[in-house]
Tab-separated table of C-alpha atoms and ligand atoms in Angstrom:
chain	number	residue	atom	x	y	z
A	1	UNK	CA	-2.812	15.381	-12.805
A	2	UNK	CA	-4.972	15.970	-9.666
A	3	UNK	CA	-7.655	18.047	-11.526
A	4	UNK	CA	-7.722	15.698	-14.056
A	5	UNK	CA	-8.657	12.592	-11.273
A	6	UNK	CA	-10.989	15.139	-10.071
A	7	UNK	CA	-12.952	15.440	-13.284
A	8	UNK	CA	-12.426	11.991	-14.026
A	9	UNK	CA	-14.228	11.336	-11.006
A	10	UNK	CA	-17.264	13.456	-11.396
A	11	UNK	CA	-17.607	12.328	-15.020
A	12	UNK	CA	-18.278	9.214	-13.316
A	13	UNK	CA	-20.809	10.276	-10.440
A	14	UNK	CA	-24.622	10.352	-11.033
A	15	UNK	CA	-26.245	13.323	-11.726
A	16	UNK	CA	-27.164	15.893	-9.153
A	17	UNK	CA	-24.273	14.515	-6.568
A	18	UNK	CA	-22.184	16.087	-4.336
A	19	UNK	CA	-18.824	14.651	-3.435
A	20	UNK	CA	-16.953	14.785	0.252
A	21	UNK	CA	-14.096	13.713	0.619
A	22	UNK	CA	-11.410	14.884	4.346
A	23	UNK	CA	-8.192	14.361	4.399
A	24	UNK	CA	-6.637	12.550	7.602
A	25	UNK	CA	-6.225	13.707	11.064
A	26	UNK	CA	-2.648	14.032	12.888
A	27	UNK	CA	-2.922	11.578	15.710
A	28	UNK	CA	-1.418	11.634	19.173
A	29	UNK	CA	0.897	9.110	19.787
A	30	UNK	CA	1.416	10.319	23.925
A	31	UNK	CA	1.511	13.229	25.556
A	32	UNK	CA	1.199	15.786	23.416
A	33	UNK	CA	3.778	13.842	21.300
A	34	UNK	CA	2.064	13.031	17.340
A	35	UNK	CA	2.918	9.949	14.506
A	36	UNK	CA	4.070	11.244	11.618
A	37	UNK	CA	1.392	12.427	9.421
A	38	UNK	CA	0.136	10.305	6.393
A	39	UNK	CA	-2.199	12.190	4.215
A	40	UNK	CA	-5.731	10.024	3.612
A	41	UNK	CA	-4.574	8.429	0.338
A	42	UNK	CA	-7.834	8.889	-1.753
A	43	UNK	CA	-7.713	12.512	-0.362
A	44	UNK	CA	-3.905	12.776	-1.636
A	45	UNK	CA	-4.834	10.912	-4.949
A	46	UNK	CA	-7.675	13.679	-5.517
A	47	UNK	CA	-5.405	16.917	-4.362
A	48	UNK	CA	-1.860	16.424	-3.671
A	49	UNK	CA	-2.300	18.515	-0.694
A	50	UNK	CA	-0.641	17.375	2.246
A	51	UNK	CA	-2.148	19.073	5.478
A	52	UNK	CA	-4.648	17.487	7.674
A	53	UNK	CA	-7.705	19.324	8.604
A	54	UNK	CA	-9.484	19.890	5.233
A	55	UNK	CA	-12.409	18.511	3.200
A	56	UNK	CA	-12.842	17.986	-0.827
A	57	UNK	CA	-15.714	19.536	-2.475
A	58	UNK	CA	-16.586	18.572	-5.837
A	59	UNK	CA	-20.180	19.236	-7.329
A	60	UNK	CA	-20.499	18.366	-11.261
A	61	UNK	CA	-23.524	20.478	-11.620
A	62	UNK	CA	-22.355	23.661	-10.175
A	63	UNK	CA	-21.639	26.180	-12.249
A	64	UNK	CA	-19.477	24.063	-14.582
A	65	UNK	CA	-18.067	21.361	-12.207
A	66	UNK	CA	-17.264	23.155	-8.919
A	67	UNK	CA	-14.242	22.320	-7.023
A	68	UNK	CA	-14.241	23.437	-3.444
A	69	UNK	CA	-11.411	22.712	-0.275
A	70	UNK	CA	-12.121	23.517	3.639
A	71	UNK	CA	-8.395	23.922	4.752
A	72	UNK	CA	-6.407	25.627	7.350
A	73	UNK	CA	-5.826	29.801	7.347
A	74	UNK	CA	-2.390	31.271	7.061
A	75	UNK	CA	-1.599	31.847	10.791
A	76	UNK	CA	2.050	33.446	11.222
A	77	UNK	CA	1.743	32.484	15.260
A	78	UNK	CA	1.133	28.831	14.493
A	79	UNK	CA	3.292	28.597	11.749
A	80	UNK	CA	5.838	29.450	14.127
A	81	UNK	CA	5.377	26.698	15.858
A	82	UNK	CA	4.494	24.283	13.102
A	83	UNK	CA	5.919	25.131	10.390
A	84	UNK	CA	3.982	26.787	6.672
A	85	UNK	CA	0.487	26.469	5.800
A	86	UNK	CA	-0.349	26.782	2.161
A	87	UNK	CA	-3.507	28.910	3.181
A	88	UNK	CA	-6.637	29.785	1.102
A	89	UNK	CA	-5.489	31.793	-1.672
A	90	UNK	CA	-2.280	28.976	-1.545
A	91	UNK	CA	-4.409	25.619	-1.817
A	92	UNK	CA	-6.863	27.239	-4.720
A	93	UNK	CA	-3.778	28.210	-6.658
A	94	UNK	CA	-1.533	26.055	-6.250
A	95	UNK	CA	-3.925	22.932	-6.352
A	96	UNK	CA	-6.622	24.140	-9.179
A	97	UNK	CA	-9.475	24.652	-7.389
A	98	UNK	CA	-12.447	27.178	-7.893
A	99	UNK	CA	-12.632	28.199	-4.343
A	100	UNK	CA	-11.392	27.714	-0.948
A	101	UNK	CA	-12.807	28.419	2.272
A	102	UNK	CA	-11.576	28.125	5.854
A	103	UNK	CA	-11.936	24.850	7.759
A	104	UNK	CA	-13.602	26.306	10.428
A	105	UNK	CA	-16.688	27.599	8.557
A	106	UNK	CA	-17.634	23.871	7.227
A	107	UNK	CA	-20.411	23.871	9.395
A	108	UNK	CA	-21.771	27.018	8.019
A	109	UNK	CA	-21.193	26.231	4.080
A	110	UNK	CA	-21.721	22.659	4.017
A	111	UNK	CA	-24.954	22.480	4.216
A	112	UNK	CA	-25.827	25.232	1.718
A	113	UNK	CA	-23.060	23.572	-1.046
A	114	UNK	CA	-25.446	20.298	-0.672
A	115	UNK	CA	-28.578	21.872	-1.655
A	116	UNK	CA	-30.398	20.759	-4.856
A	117	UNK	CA	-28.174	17.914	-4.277
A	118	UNK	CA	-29.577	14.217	-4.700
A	119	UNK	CA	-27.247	11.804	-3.722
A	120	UNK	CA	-23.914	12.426	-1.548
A	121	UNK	CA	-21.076	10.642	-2.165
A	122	UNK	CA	-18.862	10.010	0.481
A	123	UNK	CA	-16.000	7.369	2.040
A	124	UNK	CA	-18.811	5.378	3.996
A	125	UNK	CA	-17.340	4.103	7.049
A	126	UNK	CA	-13.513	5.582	6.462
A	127	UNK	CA	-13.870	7.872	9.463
A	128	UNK	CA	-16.976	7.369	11.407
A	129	UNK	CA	-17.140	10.826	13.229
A	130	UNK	CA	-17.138	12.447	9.701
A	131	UNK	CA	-20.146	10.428	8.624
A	132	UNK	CA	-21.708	11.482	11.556
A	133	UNK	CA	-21.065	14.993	10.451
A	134	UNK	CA	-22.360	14.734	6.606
A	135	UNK	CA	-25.284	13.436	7.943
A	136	UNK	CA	-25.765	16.225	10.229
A	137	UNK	CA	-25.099	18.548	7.668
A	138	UNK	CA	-27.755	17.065	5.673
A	139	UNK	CA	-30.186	16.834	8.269
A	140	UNK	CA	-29.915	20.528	8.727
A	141	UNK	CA	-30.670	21.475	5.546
A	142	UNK	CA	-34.011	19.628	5.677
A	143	UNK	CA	-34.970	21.196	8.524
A	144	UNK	CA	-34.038	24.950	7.518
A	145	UNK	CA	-35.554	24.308	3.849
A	146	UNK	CA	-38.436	22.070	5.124
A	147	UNK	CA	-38.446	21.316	1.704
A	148	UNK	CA	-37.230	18.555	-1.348
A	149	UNK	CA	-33.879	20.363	-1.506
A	150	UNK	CA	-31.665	17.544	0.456
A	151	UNK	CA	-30.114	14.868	-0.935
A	152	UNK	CA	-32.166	11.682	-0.245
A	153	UNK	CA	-29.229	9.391	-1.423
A	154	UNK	CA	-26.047	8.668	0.375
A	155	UNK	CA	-23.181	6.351	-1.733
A	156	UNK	CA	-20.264	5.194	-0.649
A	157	UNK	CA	-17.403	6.550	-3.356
A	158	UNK	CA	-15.167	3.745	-2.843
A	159	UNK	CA	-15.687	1.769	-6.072
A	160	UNK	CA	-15.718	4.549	-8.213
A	161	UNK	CA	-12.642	5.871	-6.709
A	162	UNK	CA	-10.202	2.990	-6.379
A	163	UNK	CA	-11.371	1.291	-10.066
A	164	UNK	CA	-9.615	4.663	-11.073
A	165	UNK	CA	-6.798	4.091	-8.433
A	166	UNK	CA	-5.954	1.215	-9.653
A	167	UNK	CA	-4.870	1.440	-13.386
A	168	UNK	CA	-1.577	3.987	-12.588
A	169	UNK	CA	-0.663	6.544	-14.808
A	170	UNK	CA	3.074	7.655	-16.170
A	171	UNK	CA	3.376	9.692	-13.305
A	172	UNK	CA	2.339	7.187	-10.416
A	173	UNK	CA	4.467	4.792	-12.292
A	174	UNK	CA	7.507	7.073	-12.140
A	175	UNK	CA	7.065	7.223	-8.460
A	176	UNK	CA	6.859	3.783	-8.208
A	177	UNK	CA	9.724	3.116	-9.889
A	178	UNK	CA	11.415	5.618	-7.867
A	179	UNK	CA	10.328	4.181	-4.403
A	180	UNK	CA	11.371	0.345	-5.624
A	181	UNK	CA	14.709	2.296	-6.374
A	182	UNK	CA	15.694	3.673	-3.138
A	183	UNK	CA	14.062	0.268	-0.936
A	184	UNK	CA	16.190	-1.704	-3.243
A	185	UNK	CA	19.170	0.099	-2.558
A	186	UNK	CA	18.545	-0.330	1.084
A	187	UNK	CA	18.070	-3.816	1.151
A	188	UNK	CA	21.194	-3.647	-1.159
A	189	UNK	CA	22.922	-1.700	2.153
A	190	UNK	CA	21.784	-4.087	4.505
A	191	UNK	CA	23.228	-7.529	2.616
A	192	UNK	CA	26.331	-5.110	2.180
A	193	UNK	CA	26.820	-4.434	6.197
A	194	UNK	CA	25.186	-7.618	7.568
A	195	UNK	CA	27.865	-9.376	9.568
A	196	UNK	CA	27.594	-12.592	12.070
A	197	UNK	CA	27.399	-11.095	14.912
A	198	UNK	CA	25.414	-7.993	14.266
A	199	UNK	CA	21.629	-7.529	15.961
A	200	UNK	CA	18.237	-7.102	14.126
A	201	UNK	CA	18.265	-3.830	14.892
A	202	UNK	CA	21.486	-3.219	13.493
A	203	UNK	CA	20.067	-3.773	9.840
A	204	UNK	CA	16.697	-1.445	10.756
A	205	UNK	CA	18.678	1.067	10.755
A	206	UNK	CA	21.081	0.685	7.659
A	207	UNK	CA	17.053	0.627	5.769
A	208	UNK	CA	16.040	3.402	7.626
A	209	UNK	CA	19.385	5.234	6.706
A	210	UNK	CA	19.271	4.584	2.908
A	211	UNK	CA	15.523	5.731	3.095
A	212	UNK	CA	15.771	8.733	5.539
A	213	UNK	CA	18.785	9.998	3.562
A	214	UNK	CA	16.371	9.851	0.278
A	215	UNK	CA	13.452	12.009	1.679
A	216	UNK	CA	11.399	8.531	2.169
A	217	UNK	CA	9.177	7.615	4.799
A	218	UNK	CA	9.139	3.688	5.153
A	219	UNK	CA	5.804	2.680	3.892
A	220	UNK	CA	5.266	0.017	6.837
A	221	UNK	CA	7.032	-1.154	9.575
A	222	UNK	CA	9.818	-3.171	8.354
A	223	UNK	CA	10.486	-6.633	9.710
A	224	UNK	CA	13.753	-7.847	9.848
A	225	UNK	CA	13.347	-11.143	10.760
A	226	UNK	CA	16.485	-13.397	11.891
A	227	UNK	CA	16.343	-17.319	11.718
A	228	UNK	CA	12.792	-18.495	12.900
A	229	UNK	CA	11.391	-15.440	13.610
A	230	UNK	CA	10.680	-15.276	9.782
A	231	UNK	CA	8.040	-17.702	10.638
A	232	UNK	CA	6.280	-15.074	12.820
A	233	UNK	CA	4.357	-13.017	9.597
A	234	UNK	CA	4.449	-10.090	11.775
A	235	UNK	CA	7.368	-9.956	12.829
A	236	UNK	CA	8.549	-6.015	13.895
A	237	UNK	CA	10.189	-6.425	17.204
A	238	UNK	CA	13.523	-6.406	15.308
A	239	UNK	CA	15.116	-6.050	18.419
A	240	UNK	CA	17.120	-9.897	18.837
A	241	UNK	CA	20.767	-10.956	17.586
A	242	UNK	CA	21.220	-12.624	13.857
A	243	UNK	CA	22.011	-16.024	14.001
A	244	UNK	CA	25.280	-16.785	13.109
A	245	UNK	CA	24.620	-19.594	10.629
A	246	UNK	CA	21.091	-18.479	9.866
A	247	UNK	CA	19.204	-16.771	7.751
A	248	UNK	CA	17.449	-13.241	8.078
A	249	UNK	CA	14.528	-11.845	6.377
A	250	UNK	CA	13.561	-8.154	5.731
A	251	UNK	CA	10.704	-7.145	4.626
A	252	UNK	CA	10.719	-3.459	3.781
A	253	UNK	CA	9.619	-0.884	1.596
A	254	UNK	CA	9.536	3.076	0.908
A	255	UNK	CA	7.120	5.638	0.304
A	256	UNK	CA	7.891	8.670	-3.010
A	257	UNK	CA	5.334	11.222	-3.045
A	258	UNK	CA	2.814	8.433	-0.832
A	259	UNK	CA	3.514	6.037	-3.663
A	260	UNK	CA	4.938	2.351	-2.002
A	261	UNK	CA	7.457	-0.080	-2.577
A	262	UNK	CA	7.358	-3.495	-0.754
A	263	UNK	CA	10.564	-5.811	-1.166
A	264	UNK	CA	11.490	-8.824	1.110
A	265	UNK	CA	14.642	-10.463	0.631
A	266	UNK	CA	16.092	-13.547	2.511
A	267	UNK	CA	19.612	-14.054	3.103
A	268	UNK	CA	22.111	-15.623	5.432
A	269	UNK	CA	23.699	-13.778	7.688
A	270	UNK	CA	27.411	-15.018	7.351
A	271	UNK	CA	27.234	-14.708	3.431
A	272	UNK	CA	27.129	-17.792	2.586
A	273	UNK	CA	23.786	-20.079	1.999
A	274	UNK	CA	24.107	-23.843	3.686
A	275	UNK	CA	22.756	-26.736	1.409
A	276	UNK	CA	19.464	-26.969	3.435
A	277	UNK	CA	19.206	-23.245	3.315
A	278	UNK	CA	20.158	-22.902	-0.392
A	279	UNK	CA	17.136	-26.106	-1.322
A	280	UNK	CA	14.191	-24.393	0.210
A	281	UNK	CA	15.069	-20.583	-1.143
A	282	UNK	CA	15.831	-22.030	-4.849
A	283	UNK	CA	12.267	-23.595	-4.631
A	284	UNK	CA	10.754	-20.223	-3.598
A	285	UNK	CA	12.554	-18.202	-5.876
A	286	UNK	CA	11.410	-20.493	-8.448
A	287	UNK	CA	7.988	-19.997	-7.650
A	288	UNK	CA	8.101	-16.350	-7.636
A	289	UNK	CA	9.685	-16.469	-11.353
A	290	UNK	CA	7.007	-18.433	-12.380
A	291	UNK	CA	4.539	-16.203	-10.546
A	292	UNK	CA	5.694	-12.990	-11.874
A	293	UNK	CA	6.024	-14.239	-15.491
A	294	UNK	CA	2.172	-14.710	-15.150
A	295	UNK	CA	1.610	-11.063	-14.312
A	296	UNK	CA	0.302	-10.212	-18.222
A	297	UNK	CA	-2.872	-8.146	-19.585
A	298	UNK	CA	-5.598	-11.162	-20.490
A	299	UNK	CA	-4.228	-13.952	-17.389
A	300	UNK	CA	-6.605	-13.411	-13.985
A	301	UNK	CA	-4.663	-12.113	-10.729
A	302	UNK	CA	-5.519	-16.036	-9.037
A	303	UNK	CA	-2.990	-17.327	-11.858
A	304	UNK	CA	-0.089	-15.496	-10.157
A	305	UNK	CA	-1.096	-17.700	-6.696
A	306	UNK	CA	-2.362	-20.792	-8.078
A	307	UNK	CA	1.231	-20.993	-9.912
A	308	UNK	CA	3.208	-20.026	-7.384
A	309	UNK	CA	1.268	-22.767	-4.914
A	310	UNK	CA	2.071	-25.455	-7.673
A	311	UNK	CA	5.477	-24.819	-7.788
A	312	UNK	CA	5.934	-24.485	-4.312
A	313	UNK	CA	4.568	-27.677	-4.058
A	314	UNK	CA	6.821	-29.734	-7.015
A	315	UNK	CA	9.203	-28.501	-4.564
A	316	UNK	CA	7.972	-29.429	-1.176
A	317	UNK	CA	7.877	-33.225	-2.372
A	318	UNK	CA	11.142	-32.762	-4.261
A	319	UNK	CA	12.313	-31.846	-0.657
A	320	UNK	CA	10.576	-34.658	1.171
A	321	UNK	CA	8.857	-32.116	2.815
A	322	UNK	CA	5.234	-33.589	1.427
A	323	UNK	CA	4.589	-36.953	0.006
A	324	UNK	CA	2.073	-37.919	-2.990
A	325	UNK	CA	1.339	-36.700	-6.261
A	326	UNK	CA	1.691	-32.534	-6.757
A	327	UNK	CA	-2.015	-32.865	-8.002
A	328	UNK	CA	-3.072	-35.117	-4.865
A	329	UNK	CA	-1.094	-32.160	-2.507
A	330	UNK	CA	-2.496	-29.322	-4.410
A	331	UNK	CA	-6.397	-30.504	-4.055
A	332	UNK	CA	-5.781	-31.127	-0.526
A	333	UNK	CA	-3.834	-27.777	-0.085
A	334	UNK	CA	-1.128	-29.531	1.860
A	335	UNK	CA	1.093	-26.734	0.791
A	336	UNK	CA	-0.223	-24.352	3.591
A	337	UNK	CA	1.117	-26.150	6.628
A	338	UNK	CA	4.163	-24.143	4.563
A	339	UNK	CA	2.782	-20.993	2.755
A	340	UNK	CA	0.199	-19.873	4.643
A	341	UNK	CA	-0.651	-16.305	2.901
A	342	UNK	CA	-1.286	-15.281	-0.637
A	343	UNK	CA	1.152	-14.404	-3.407
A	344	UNK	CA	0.496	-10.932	-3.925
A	345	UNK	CA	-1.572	-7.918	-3.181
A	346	UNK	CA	-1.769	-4.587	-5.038
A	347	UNK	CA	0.778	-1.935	-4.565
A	348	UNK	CA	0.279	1.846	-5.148
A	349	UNK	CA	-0.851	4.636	-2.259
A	350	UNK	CA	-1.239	2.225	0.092
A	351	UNK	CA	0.997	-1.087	0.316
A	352	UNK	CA	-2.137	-3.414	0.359
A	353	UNK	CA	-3.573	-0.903	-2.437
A	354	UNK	CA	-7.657	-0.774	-3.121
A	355	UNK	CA	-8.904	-2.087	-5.967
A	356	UNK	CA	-11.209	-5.903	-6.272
A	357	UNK	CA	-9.690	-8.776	-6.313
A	358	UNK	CA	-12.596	-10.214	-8.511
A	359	UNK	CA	-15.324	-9.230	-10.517
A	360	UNK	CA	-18.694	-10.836	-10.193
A	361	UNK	CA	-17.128	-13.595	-8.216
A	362	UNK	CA	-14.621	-14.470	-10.660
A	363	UNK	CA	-10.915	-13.478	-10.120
A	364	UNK	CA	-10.009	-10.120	-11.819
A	365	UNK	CA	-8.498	-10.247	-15.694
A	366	UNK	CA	-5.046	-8.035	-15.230
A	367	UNK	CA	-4.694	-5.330	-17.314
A	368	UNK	CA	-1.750	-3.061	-18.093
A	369	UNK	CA	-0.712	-0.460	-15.312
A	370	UNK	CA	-1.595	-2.685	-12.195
A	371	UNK	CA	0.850	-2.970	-9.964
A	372	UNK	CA	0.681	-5.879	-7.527
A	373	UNK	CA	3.322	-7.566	-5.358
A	374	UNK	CA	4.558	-11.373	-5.684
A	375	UNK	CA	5.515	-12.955	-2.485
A	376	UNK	CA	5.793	-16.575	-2.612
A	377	UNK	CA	7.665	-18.344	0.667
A	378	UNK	CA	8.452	-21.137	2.490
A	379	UNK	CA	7.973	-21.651	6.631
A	380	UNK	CA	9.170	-24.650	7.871
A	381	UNK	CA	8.015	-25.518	11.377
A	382	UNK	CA	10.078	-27.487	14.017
A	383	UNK	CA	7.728	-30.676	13.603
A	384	UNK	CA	9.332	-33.654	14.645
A	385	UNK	CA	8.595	-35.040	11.110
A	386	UNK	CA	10.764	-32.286	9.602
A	387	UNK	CA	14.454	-33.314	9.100
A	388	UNK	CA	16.471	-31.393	11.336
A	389	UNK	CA	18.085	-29.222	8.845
A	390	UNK	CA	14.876	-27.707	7.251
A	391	UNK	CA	13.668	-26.533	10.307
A	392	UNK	CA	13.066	-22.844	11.536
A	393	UNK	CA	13.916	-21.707	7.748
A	394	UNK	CA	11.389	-19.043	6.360
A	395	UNK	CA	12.270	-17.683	3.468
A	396	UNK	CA	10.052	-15.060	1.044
A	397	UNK	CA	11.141	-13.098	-1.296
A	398	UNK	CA	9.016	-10.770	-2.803
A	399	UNK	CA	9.069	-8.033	-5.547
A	400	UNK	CA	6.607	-5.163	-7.005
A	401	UNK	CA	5.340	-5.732	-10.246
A	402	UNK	CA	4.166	-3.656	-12.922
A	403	UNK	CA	1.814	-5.506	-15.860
A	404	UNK	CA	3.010	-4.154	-19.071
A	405	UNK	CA	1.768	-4.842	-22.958
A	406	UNK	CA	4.617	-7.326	-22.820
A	407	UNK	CA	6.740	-8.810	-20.539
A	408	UNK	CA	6.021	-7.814	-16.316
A	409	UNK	CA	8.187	-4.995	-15.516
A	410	UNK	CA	9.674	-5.521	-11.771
A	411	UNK	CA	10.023	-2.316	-9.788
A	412	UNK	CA	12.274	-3.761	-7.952
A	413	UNK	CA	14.714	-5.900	-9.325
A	414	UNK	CA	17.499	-3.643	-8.621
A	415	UNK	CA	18.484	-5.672	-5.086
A	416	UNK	CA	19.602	-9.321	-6.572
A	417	UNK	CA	17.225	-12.734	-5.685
A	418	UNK	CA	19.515	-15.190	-7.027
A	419	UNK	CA	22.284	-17.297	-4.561
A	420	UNK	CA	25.386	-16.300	-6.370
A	421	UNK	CA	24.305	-12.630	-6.784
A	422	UNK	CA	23.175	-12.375	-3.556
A	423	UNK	CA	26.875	-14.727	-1.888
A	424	UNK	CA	28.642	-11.846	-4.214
A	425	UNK	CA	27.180	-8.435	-3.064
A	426	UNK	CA	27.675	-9.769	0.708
A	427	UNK	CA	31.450	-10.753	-0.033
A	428	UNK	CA	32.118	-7.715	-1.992
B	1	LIG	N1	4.956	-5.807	3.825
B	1	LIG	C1	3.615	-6.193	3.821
B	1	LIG	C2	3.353	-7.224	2.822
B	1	LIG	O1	4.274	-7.784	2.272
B	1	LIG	O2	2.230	-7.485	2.468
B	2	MN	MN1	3.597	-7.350	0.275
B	3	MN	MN1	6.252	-7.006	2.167
């Protein structure tokens, strides 16, 4: 699968190019504490290789398409201490590659694998430092050859890269699938526990259990968001008690093999939605049904927003909430004192995936095997025009969604969105 990106990839290059692409750094976090690592995704997406401190090679024009990594050396004293490195003769095999060299000679063979070279492409801007470094790489080769022999050209590898990133194959869509699994399940564990009485913090960690016992990293921060603090976006404190008669939203998702989910489900906290609270979430989980039924091959990703705002708005005046025709509200965009964000964004290595949005200024025609999110929601301030019982409820619900020959298949429909399904799995 990887070598076959990689070709793929240099297929699409212009001739005489050299392509760089290094994975991420580990970062401190204090001390001599790190974060977690989290490969670079387009590096992951190119070798499945999972340490930091190594660069991707790939010339088309070298002896038959050369594939090259700059990784880390077996070391038996540091893998002591940090556990196994797959090493040279590891990463060529195990990963498909021609040749492998150690990281610590880049300086020395860079320069050298760029000659004859035209045109380097590279992740322009990713990692500034780096840039820095191809550049130096290439100035050095100017000055040893004093000659034509260094590339003049240098092109950012973006597009080319995530256009193929986005369109997921059988085996990103497996681990898709797989990640919308387990996040569902932990939402599913969450509604299960969630008692009055019970802190936001309490529910981080029955998501952070189902995940952790699955081998899965959350892919974000989750927010678990009780009463109005849904209507902070942001939320991630998760650190206040649930409202006893309120609602709570989590937001929260998983990562298989680097692959994301992203799932937010509302809910109240005593099991059992008020009549206020049960008006404003059938309006948004109306809008998301209509949304996601417009996620088909031929329909442009703005039809999954622009349907979701005019639903959301049918509602709103049904509710009082807005006066006026729904074509008056929706030309004036009333709807955003309310929704405030856009329905969806696409889902795959990373949770707000690459990939344009449009094409030639006109919003992008979906085609099968994108995978985008649809989030509709509802925040209603404490305005003193607001009736008393609206306000302070946020409520989004939000689902991964795969665009199919046929009908949208949802990743993550596993964890319930309707009222009775979701009153049932909290009483049972
Ligand atoms: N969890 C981030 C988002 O929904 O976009
Ligand atoms: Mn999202
Ligand atoms: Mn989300």
């Amino acid at each position: 699968m990887f070598a076959r990106r990689r070709r793929h990839l240099m297929d699409l290059a212009e001739p005489n190019s050299i392509i760089i692409v290094a994975s991420a750094r580990e970062v401190l976090r204090n001390g001599d504490a790190y974060f977690p690592f989290r490969q670079d995704s387009d590096f992951l997406y190119l070798t499945g290789f999972n340490e930091p401190d190594a660069v991707l090679v790939l010339i088309p024009e070298r002896d038959g398409a050369q594939q090259i990594l700059f990784c880390r050396e077996r070391d038996p004293e540091r893998e002591r201490w940090d556990g196994p490195r797959l090493g040279l003769e590891g990463a060529r095999e195990t990963l498909g590659l021609d040749d492998s060299y150690p990281i610590t000679d880049l300086d020395d063979i860079l320069p050298g694998l760029m000659e004859n070279c035209e045109r380097i492409y590279h992740l322009v801007g990713r990692d500034p430092a780096f840039d820095q470094r191809i550049m130096g790489w290439r100035n050095q080769l100017q000055q040893q050859k004093r000659s034509m022999s260094a590339p003049e050209e240098f092109i950012a590898l973006d597009h080319l890269l995530h256009e193929l990133r986005l369109i997921k194959c059988s085996e990103e869509i497996k681990r898709m699938r797989k990640a919308g699994k387990i996040a569902a399940d932990a939402h599913k564990r969450a509604m299960a526990h969630c008692r009055p009485g019970m802190t936001e913090t309490d529910l981080t960690a029955e998501l952070l259990y189902e995940f952790t016992r699955n081998g899965c990293p959350p892919s974000y921060l989750p927010i678990v968001a009780g009463g109005d603090h849904a209507l902070i976006l942001h939320y991630i404190n998760n650190d206040q008690p649930l409202p006893d008669d309120g609602l709570v939203l989590i937001d929260a998702g998983c990562e298989v093999d680097g692959y994301a989910s992203d799932i937010t489900r509302t809910f109240p906290v005593n099991g059992t939605f008020s009549d206020a609270q049960r008006a404003v979430y059938e309006v948004v989980l109306k809008a998301q049904q209509a949304a996601i039924d417009q996620a088909r091959p031929g329909k442009v990703f703005d039809d999954i927003h622009s349907t979701a705002c005019r639903v959301l708005t049918e509602g709103l005046i049904e509710l009082e909430l807005l006066s006026g025709s729904v074509e008056e509200n929706l030309e004036q965009q009333h709807y955003r004192r309310f929704y405030m964000h856009k329905t969806g964004h696409w889902l795959g290595l990373d949770v707000h995936d690459v990939g344009d949005y449009q094409i030639e200024g006109q919003s992008r025609v979906l085609e099968k095997n994108m995978v985008t999110t649809v989030e509709p929601a509802l925040y209603i301030d404490h305005g003193d025009d607001i009736p008393a019982h609206f306000r302070g409820i946020g409520i989004r619900i939000e689902d991964d969604i795969r665009v199919t020959d046929g009908d949208p298949e949802n990743l993550t429909d596993a964890v319930p969105t309707a009222v009775d399904a979701i009153e049932a799995l909290m009483r049972g």
